[in-house]
PDB file of C-alpha atoms in Angstrom:
ATOM      1  CA  MET O   1     -34.386  -4.720  26.572  1.00 47.00           C
ATOM      2  CA  LEU O   2     -32.997  -4.731  23.035  1.00 43.00           C
ATOM      3  CA  ASN O   3     -29.643  -5.969  24.333  1.00 50.00           C
ATOM      4  CA  ASP O   4     -31.375  -8.838  26.191  1.00 50.00           C
ATOM      5  CA  LYS O   5     -33.233  -9.867  23.027  1.00 45.00           C
ATOM      6  CA  ILE O   6     -30.044  -9.912  20.986  1.00 44.00           C
ATOM      7  CA  LYS O   7     -28.265 -11.919  23.680  1.00 49.00           C
ATOM      8  CA  ALA O   8     -31.151 -14.402  23.712  1.00 48.00           C
ATOM      9  CA  LEU O   9     -30.997 -14.718  19.932  1.00 46.00           C
ATOM     10  CA  SER O  10     -27.214 -15.190  20.085  1.00 46.00           C
ATOM     11  CA  SER O  11     -27.472 -17.895  22.751  1.00 48.00           C
ATOM     12  CA  LYS O  12     -30.070 -19.730  20.701  1.00 50.00           C
ATOM     13  CA  HIS O  13     -28.502 -19.400  17.263  1.00 49.00           C
ATOM     14  CA  GLY O  14     -25.014 -18.115  17.996  1.00 55.00           C
ATOM     15  CA  GLU O  15     -22.959 -20.944  16.614  1.00 76.00           C
ATOM     16  CA  ILE O  16     -20.648 -18.699  14.622  1.00 92.00           C
ATOM     17  CA  SER O  17     -17.054 -18.962  15.803  1.00 93.00           C
ATOM     18  CA  ALA O  18     -14.139 -16.708  14.913  1.00 92.00           C
ATOM     19  CA  ALA O  19     -12.902 -19.333  12.453  1.00 92.00           C
ATOM     20  CA  THR O  20     -16.278 -19.423  10.698  1.00 93.00           C
ATOM     21  CA  LEU O  21     -16.337 -15.637  10.465  1.00 95.00           C
ATOM     22  CA  HIS O  22     -12.830 -15.608   8.990  1.00 93.00           C
ATOM     23  CA  LEU O  23     -13.640 -18.266   6.396  1.00 95.00           C
ATOM     24  CA  ALA O  24     -16.815 -16.433   5.392  1.00 95.00           C
ATOM     25  CA  ALA O  25     -14.921 -13.144   5.094  1.00 96.00           C
ATOM     26  CA  MET O  26     -12.270 -14.791   2.911  1.00 96.00           C
ATOM     27  CA  LEU O  27     -14.968 -16.132   0.586  1.00 96.00           C
ATOM     28  CA  PHE O  28     -16.689 -12.747   0.309  1.00 97.00           C
ATOM     29  CA  MET O  29     -13.358 -11.022  -0.276  1.00 97.00           C
ATOM     30  CA  LEU O  30     -12.621 -13.455  -3.114  1.00 97.00           C
ATOM     31  CA  MET O  31     -16.011 -12.682  -4.652  1.00 97.00           C
ATOM     32  CA  ASP O  32     -15.258  -8.962  -4.540  1.00 97.00           C
ATOM     33  CA  HIS O  33     -11.869  -9.458  -6.144  1.00 97.00           C
ATOM     34  CA  LEU O  34     -13.330 -11.706  -8.852  1.00 96.00           C
ATOM     35  CA  TRP O  35     -15.655  -8.825  -9.738  1.00 96.00           C
ATOM     36  CA  ALA O  36     -12.681  -6.434  -9.890  1.00 93.00           C
ATOM     37  CA  THR O  37     -10.750  -8.674 -12.288  1.00 92.00           C
ATOM     38  CA  LEU O  38     -12.478 -11.498 -14.132  1.00 93.00           C
ATOM     39  CA  LEU O  39     -16.216 -10.796 -13.752  1.00 94.00           C
ATOM     40  CA  PRO O  40     -16.696  -7.003 -13.840  1.00 93.00           C
ATOM     41  CA  ALA O  41     -20.228  -7.269 -15.237  1.00 93.00           C
ATOM     42  CA  GLN O  42     -21.436  -9.143 -12.154  1.00 95.00           C
ATOM     43  CA  ASP O  43     -22.087  -6.215  -9.813  1.00 96.00           C
ATOM     44  CA  TRP O  44     -23.722  -8.466  -7.236  1.00 96.00           C
ATOM     45  CA  LEU O  45     -20.294  -9.933  -6.488  1.00 97.00           C
ATOM     46  CA  THR O  46     -18.900  -6.632  -5.188  1.00 96.00           C
ATOM     47  CA  CYS O  47     -22.115  -5.912  -3.274  1.00 97.00           C
ATOM     48  CA  ILE O  48     -21.850  -9.229  -1.444  1.00 96.00           C
ATOM     49  CA  GLY O  49     -18.083  -8.769  -1.211  1.00 97.00           C
ATOM     50  CA  ARG O  50     -18.642  -5.707   0.995  1.00 97.00           C
ATOM     51  CA  ILE O  51     -19.354  -8.149   3.829  1.00 97.00           C
ATOM     52  CA  ALA O  52     -15.675  -9.085   4.133  1.00 97.00           C
ATOM     53  CA  PHE O  53     -13.908  -6.058   5.574  1.00 98.00           C
ATOM     54  CA  PRO O  54     -16.278  -5.347   8.497  1.00 98.00           C
ATOM     55  CA  ILE O  55     -15.790  -8.935   9.644  1.00 97.00           C
ATOM     56  CA  PHE O  56     -12.006  -8.565   9.480  1.00 97.00           C
ATOM     57  CA  ALA O  57     -12.312  -5.261  11.378  1.00 97.00           C
ATOM     58  CA  PHE O  58     -14.451  -6.882  14.067  1.00 97.00           C
ATOM     59  CA  GLN O  59     -11.984  -9.746  14.432  1.00 96.00           C
ATOM     60  CA  ILE O  60      -9.137  -7.276  15.007  1.00 97.00           C
ATOM     61  CA  SER O  61     -11.020  -5.868  18.006  1.00 96.00           C
ATOM     62  CA  GLU O  62     -11.633  -9.399  19.261  1.00 95.00           C
ATOM     63  CA  GLY O  63      -8.029 -10.350  18.634  1.00 94.00           C
ATOM     64  CA  TYR O  64      -6.850  -7.418  20.757  1.00 96.00           C
ATOM     65  CA  VAL O  65      -9.015  -8.575  23.662  1.00 95.00           C
ATOM     66  CA  HIS O  66      -7.920 -12.203  23.494  1.00 92.00           C
ATOM     67  CA  THR O  67      -4.288 -12.031  22.346  1.00 93.00           C
ATOM     68  CA  LYS O  68      -1.652 -13.265  24.765  1.00 91.00           C
ATOM     69  CA  ASN O  69       1.065 -11.132  23.196  1.00 96.00           C
ATOM     70  CA  PHE O  70       0.009  -7.781  21.745  1.00 96.00           C
ATOM     71  CA  LYS O  71       3.470  -6.940  20.392  1.00 96.00           C
ATOM     72  CA  LYS O  72       3.660 -10.169  18.391  1.00 96.00           C
ATOM     73  CA  TYR O  73       0.137  -9.604  17.100  1.00 96.00           C
ATOM     74  CA  LEU O  74       0.981  -6.070  15.973  1.00 97.00           C
ATOM     75  CA  LEU O  75       4.289  -7.199  14.443  1.00 97.00           C
ATOM     76  CA  ARG O  76       2.542 -10.015  12.577  1.00 96.00           C
ATOM     77  CA  LEU O  77       0.127  -7.578  10.947  1.00 97.00           C
ATOM     78  CA  PHE O  78       3.022  -5.271  10.037  1.00 98.00           C
ATOM     79  CA  VAL O  79       5.057  -8.091   8.483  1.00 97.00           C
ATOM     80  CA  PHE O  80       2.118  -9.315   6.414  1.00 97.00           C
ATOM     81  CA  ALA O  81       1.379  -5.756   5.338  1.00 97.00           C
ATOM     82  CA  LEU O  82       4.905  -5.656   3.915  1.00 98.00           C
ATOM     83  CA  VAL O  83       4.649  -9.149   2.391  1.00 97.00           C
ATOM     84  CA  SER O  84       1.281  -8.369   0.799  1.00 97.00           C
ATOM     85  CA  GLN O  85       2.170  -4.981  -0.677  1.00 97.00           C
ATOM     86  CA  ILE O  86       3.706  -6.181  -3.946  1.00 97.00           C
ATOM     87  CA  PRO O  87       0.879  -8.689  -4.628  1.00 97.00           C
ATOM     88  CA  PHE O  88      -1.613  -5.926  -3.772  1.00 97.00           C
ATOM     89  CA  MET O  89      -0.021  -3.437  -6.177  1.00 97.00           C
ATOM     90  CA  LEU O  90       0.163  -6.041  -8.943  1.00 96.00           C
ATOM     91  CA  PHE O  91      -3.502  -6.856  -8.392  1.00 96.00           C
ATOM     92  CA  LYS O  92      -4.451  -3.179  -8.287  1.00 95.00           C
ATOM     93  CA  SER O  93      -2.541  -2.490 -11.515  1.00 93.00           C
ATOM     94  CA  ILE O  94      -5.196  -4.520 -13.345  1.00 91.00           C
ATOM     95  CA  PHE O  95      -7.717  -1.694 -13.004  1.00 88.00           C
ATOM     96  CA  THR O  96      -5.748   1.401 -11.867  1.00 88.00           C
ATOM     97  CA  ASN O  97      -2.241   2.848 -11.742  1.00 89.00           C
ATOM     98  CA  SER O  98      -2.824   4.656  -8.447  1.00 91.00           C
ATOM     99  CA  PHE O  99      -0.817   3.796  -5.344  1.00 93.00           C
ATOM    100  CA  GLY O 100      -2.415   2.213  -2.298  1.00 96.00           C
ATOM    101  CA  ILE O 101      -1.668   0.309   0.903  1.00 97.00           C
ATOM    102  CA  ASN O 102      -3.153  -3.148   1.336  1.00 97.00           C
ATOM    103  CA  ILE O 103      -5.734  -4.201   3.895  1.00 97.00           C
ATOM    104  CA  PHE O 104      -3.139  -5.453   6.404  1.00 98.00           C
ATOM    105  CA  GLY O 105      -1.869  -1.884   6.682  1.00 98.00           C
ATOM    106  CA  THR O 106      -5.390  -0.771   7.627  1.00 98.00           C
ATOM    107  CA  LEU O 107      -5.742  -3.598  10.138  1.00 98.00           C
ATOM    108  CA  PHE O 108      -2.337  -2.675  11.592  1.00 98.00           C
ATOM    109  CA  PHE O 109      -3.412   0.953  12.083  1.00 98.00           C
ATOM    110  CA  GLY O 110      -6.726  -0.208  13.528  1.00 98.00           C
ATOM    111  CA  LEU O 111      -5.041  -2.450  16.084  1.00 98.00           C
ATOM    112  CA  LEU O 112      -2.616   0.319  16.994  1.00 98.00           C
ATOM    113  CA  SER O 113      -5.513   2.754  17.455  1.00 97.00           C
ATOM    114  CA  ILE O 114      -7.182   0.345  19.894  1.00 97.00           C
ATOM    115  CA  PHE O 115      -3.966   0.029  21.895  1.00 96.00           C
ATOM    116  CA  LEU O 116      -3.520   3.826  22.102  1.00 95.00           C
ATOM    117  CA  TYR O 117      -7.179   4.306  22.989  1.00 94.00           C
ATOM    118  CA  ASP O 118      -6.797   1.837  25.842  1.00 91.00           C
ATOM    119  CA  LYS O 119      -3.656   3.553  27.113  1.00 89.00           C
ATOM    120  CA  PHE O 120      -5.206   7.014  27.265  1.00 85.00           C
ATOM    121  CA  SER O 121      -8.754   6.098  28.302  1.00 82.00           C
ATOM    122  CA  ASN O 122      -7.538   4.048  31.283  1.00 76.00           C
ATOM    123  CA  VAL O 123      -5.569   6.935  32.812  1.00 66.00           C
ATOM    124  CA  ASN O 124      -6.850   7.433  36.364  1.00 64.00           C
ATOM    125  CA  SER O 125      -8.968  10.521  36.949  1.00 56.00           C
ATOM    126  CA  LYS O 126     -10.472  11.792  40.198  1.00 58.00           C
ATOM    127  CA  SER O 127     -13.746  12.919  38.600  1.00 59.00           C
ATOM    128  CA  LYS O 128     -16.277  11.517  36.152  1.00 63.00           C
ATOM    129  CA  PHE O 129     -15.831  14.582  33.986  1.00 58.00           C
ATOM    130  CA  GLY O 130     -12.074  13.984  33.926  1.00 59.00           C
ATOM    131  CA  SER O 131     -12.632  10.369  32.877  1.00 67.00           C
ATOM    132  CA  PHE O 132     -14.979  11.524  30.131  1.00 67.00           C
ATOM    133  CA  VAL O 133     -12.422  14.043  28.855  1.00 72.00           C
ATOM    134  CA  MET O 134      -9.720  11.360  28.800  1.00 76.00           C
ATOM    135  CA  LYS O 135     -11.950   9.046  26.735  1.00 76.00           C
ATOM    136  CA  ILE O 136     -12.511  11.838  24.234  1.00 80.00           C
ATOM    137  CA  PHE O 137      -8.773  12.565  24.185  1.00 84.00           C
ATOM    138  CA  ALA O 138      -8.081   8.836  23.739  1.00 87.00           C
ATOM    139  CA  VAL O 139      -9.857   8.885  20.356  1.00 92.00           C
ATOM    140  CA  LEU O 140      -7.471  11.519  18.951  1.00 94.00           C
ATOM    141  CA  PRO O 141      -4.634   9.055  18.075  1.00 94.00           C
ATOM    142  CA  ALA O 142      -7.130   6.971  16.093  1.00 94.00           C
ATOM    143  CA  ILE O 143      -8.317  10.092  14.267  1.00 96.00           C
ATOM    144  CA  LEU O 144      -4.701  10.924  13.404  1.00 97.00           C
ATOM    145  CA  LEU O 145      -4.030   7.368  12.207  1.00 98.00           C
ATOM    146  CA  GLY O 146      -7.245   7.476  10.194  1.00 97.00           C
ATOM    147  CA  ILE O 147      -6.207  10.738   8.527  1.00 98.00           C
ATOM    148  CA  ILE O 148      -2.811   9.242   7.653  1.00 98.00           C
ATOM    149  CA  ALA O 149      -4.562   6.150   6.269  1.00 98.00           C
ATOM    150  CA  GLN O 150      -6.813   8.341   4.131  1.00 97.00           C
ATOM    151  CA  ILE O 151      -3.992  10.528   2.816  1.00 97.00           C
ATOM    152  CA  CYS O 152      -1.759   7.534   2.065  1.00 97.00           C
ATOM    153  CA  SER O 153      -4.561   5.615   0.312  1.00 96.00           C
ATOM    154  CA  PHE O 154      -4.813   2.711   2.743  1.00 98.00           C
ATOM    155  CA  ASP O 155      -7.530   0.240   1.769  1.00 96.00           C
ATOM    156  CA  TYR O 156     -10.775   1.627   3.312  1.00 97.00           C
ATOM    157  CA  GLY O 157      -8.848   4.673   4.572  1.00 97.00           C
ATOM    158  CA  PHE O 158     -10.131   6.661   7.549  1.00 97.00           C
ATOM    159  CA  TRP O 159     -13.382   4.718   7.649  1.00 97.00           C
ATOM    160  CA  GLY O 160     -11.562   1.402   7.967  1.00 97.00           C
ATOM    161  CA  VAL O 161      -9.458   2.504  10.946  1.00 98.00           C
ATOM    162  CA  ALA O 162     -12.475   4.136  12.608  1.00 97.00           C
ATOM    163  CA  ILE O 163     -14.751   1.110  12.538  1.00 97.00           C
ATOM    164  CA  ILE O 164     -12.037  -1.138  13.987  1.00 98.00           C
ATOM    165  CA  LEU O 165     -11.832   1.149  17.019  1.00 97.00           C
ATOM    166  CA  LEU O 166     -15.606   1.485  17.253  1.00 95.00           C
ATOM    167  CA  PHE O 167     -16.050  -2.289  17.192  1.00 97.00           C
ATOM    168  CA  TYR O 168     -13.719  -2.368  20.199  1.00 96.00           C
ATOM    169  CA  ILE O 169     -15.481   0.459  22.057  1.00 94.00           C
ATOM    170  CA  PHE O 170     -18.904  -1.205  21.590  1.00 94.00           C
ATOM    171  CA  ARG O 171     -17.640  -4.772  21.976  1.00 92.00           C
ATOM    172  CA  ASN O 172     -19.996  -5.477  24.927  1.00 91.00           C
ATOM    173  CA  ASP O 173     -22.960  -3.619  23.445  1.00 93.00           C
ATOM    174  CA  LYS O 174     -24.474  -5.403  20.452  1.00 92.00           C
ATOM    175  CA  PRO O 175     -27.290  -2.858  19.942  1.00 93.00           C
ATOM    176  CA  GLY O 176     -24.577  -0.202  19.988  1.00 94.00           C
ATOM    177  CA  ILE O 177     -22.686  -2.121  17.294  1.00 95.00           C
ATOM    178  CA  VAL O 178     -25.810  -2.299  15.114  1.00 96.00           C
ATOM    179  CA  ILE O 179     -26.571   1.415  15.529  1.00 96.00           C
ATOM    180  CA  PHE O 180     -23.035   2.801  15.131  1.00 94.00           C
ATOM    181  CA  PHE O 181     -22.083   0.503  12.269  1.00 96.00           C
ATOM    182  CA  THR O 182     -25.278   1.122  10.297  1.00 97.00           C
ATOM    183  CA  THR O 183     -24.766   4.855  10.795  1.00 97.00           C
ATOM    184  CA  ALA O 184     -21.114   4.604   9.708  1.00 96.00           C
ATOM    185  CA  CYS O 185     -22.127   2.775   6.517  1.00 97.00           C
ATOM    186  CA  ILE O 186     -24.818   5.331   5.664  1.00 97.00           C
ATOM    187  CA  ILE O 187     -22.304   8.155   6.203  1.00 96.00           C
ATOM    188  CA  LYS O 188     -19.671   6.400   4.061  1.00 96.00           C
ATOM    189  CA  TYR O 189     -21.918   5.873   1.055  1.00 97.00           C
ATOM    190  CA  GLY O 190     -23.787   9.128   1.622  1.00 96.00           C
ATOM    191  CA  ILE O 191     -20.465  10.931   1.128  1.00 95.00           C
ATOM    192  CA  SER O 192     -19.879   8.929  -2.072  1.00 95.00           C
ATOM    193  CA  ILE O 193     -23.310   9.896  -3.425  1.00 96.00           C
ATOM    194  CA  PHE O 194     -22.754  13.529  -2.478  1.00 96.00           C
ATOM    195  CA  THR O 195     -19.303  13.537  -4.111  1.00 95.00           C
ATOM    196  CA  TYR O 196     -19.902  11.499  -7.262  1.00 95.00           C
ATOM    197  CA  GLY O 197     -23.668  11.670  -7.730  1.00 95.00           C
ATOM    198  CA  TYR O 198     -26.429   9.148  -7.150  1.00 95.00           C
ATOM    199  CA  HIS O 199     -26.133   5.636  -8.516  1.00 94.00           C
ATOM    200  CA  TYR O 200     -28.247   2.676  -7.430  1.00 94.00           C
ATOM    201  CA  LEU O 201     -25.059   0.653  -6.892  1.00 95.00           C
ATOM    202  CA  TYR O 202     -24.140   2.836  -3.893  1.00 96.00           C
ATOM    203  CA  ILE O 203     -27.372   1.767  -2.193  1.00 96.00           C
ATOM    204  CA  LEU O 204     -26.636  -1.905  -2.858  1.00 97.00           C
ATOM    205  CA  LEU O 205     -23.046  -1.496  -1.664  1.00 97.00           C
ATOM    206  CA  CYS O 206     -24.292   0.165   1.519  1.00 97.00           C
ATOM    207  CA  LEU O 207     -26.717  -2.682   2.196  1.00 97.00           C
ATOM    208  CA  GLY O 208     -23.960  -5.221   1.542  1.00 97.00           C
ATOM    209  CA  THR O 209     -21.647  -3.415   3.960  1.00 97.00           C
ATOM    210  CA  ILE O 210     -24.312  -3.310   6.686  1.00 97.00           C
ATOM    211  CA  LEU O 211     -25.160  -7.005   6.320  1.00 97.00           C
ATOM    212  CA  PRO O 212     -22.228  -8.395   8.393  1.00 96.00           C
ATOM    213  CA  VAL O 213     -23.767  -7.043  11.607  1.00 96.00           C
ATOM    214  CA  VAL O 214     -25.941 -10.179  11.514  1.00 95.00           C
ATOM    215  CA  PRO O 215     -23.135 -12.792  11.784  1.00 95.00           C
ATOM    216  CA  ILE O 216     -21.201 -10.433  14.070  1.00 96.00           C
ATOM    217  CA  CYS O 217     -24.131 -10.321  16.502  1.00 94.00           C
ATOM    218  CA  LEU O 218     -24.406 -14.115  16.275  1.00 94.00           C
ATOM    219  CA  TYR O 219     -20.702 -14.565  17.066  1.00 95.00           C
ATOM    220  CA  ASN O 220     -20.376 -16.946  20.009  1.00 91.00           C
ATOM    221  CA  GLY O 221     -17.070 -15.617  21.357  1.00 88.00           C
ATOM    222  CA  LYS O 222     -15.224 -18.853  20.618  1.00 88.00           C
ATOM    223  CA  GLN O 223     -12.134 -19.237  18.452  1.00 85.00           C
ATOM    224  CA  GLY O 224     -13.075 -22.462  16.711  1.00 83.00           C
ATOM    225  CA  LYS O 225     -10.382 -24.057  14.556  1.00 82.00           C
ATOM    226  CA  LYS O 226      -7.048 -22.245  14.493  1.00 79.00           C
ATOM    227  CA  ILE O 227      -6.795 -20.887  10.953  1.00 81.00           C
ATOM    228  CA  LYS O 228      -5.258 -17.423  11.428  1.00 74.00           C
ATOM    229  CA  TYR O 229      -2.259 -18.198   9.227  1.00 84.00           C
ATOM    230  CA  LEU O 230      -4.588 -19.445   6.487  1.00 88.00           C
ATOM    231  CA  LEU O 231      -6.016 -15.933   6.288  1.00 84.00           C
ATOM    232  CA  TYR O 232      -2.574 -14.315   6.315  1.00 92.00           C
ATOM    233  CA  ALA O 233      -1.410 -16.567   3.482  1.00 94.00           C
ATOM    234  CA  PHE O 234      -4.659 -16.474   1.507  1.00 96.00           C
ATOM    235  CA  TYR O 235      -4.654 -12.716   1.032  1.00 96.00           C
ATOM    236  CA  PRO O 236      -1.375 -12.228  -0.895  1.00 97.00           C
ATOM    237  CA  VAL O 237      -1.571 -15.620  -2.626  1.00 97.00           C
ATOM    238  CA  HIS O 238      -5.048 -15.140  -4.082  1.00 97.00           C
ATOM    239  CA  LEU O 239      -4.125 -11.617  -5.240  1.00 97.00           C
ATOM    240  CA  LEU O 240      -1.148 -13.034  -7.148  1.00 97.00           C
ATOM    241  CA  ILE O 241      -3.231 -15.846  -8.642  1.00 97.00           C
ATOM    242  CA  LEU O 242      -5.884 -13.421  -9.873  1.00 96.00           C
ATOM    243  CA  TYR O 243      -3.216 -11.131 -11.294  1.00 96.00           C
ATOM    244  CA  PHE O 244      -1.529 -13.898 -13.308  1.00 95.00           C
ATOM    245  CA  ILE O 245      -4.868 -15.322 -14.503  1.00 93.00           C
ATOM    246  CA  PHE O 246      -5.961 -11.881 -15.689  1.00 88.00           C
ATOM    247  CA  LYS O 247      -2.637 -11.195 -17.400  1.00 77.00           C
TER     248      LYS O 247
END
């Protein structure tokens, strides 16, 4: 029943294309990065900026479903991860000296985890129990990639890789997306509160991270204008611009 209501809402108001989602995510990402560099006193910018990554993660799962050439898609993410690394490290040097891997690295691992999940989960089994076991086994490569992402300080780490795969697993179940993603956000910021102590900002960040389930559920499944290379170019370019303005 809940799924039917969400579908009805989407059909009535679902005018959000992939292009619109991407443009919105780029804007929110810029807001977050403005907070990190030029406007650190404006905490609301980073709270709203939390909207960006979940949208990018969702679009990776959609991109996997609709791509005509998976290898080119994966290679493109890898190339832009390499291209964006120096701008990312320059940008990051503004507020920390720690090493990290940019968001394209996380998206690359997320896409790869979906591919491996598909390979293992679609292995033929003669029993329902066998199929269930294979689906559980199919998650293991994503867990391994997530651990590597966490250890190597990928942007959003294990959590980032995990939600990309989960968006794919629940791609035809919008109530499932709402439930799993809300839970994942509460776990993420619950761990932060447990580790670093309570701060009201964690609650606001959690709410900001949950918020993108609304446009995601209103996504109409259409590509809209072709702007994928705008996103690829925008990420490293805006990082460099912010770095040079700050310096």
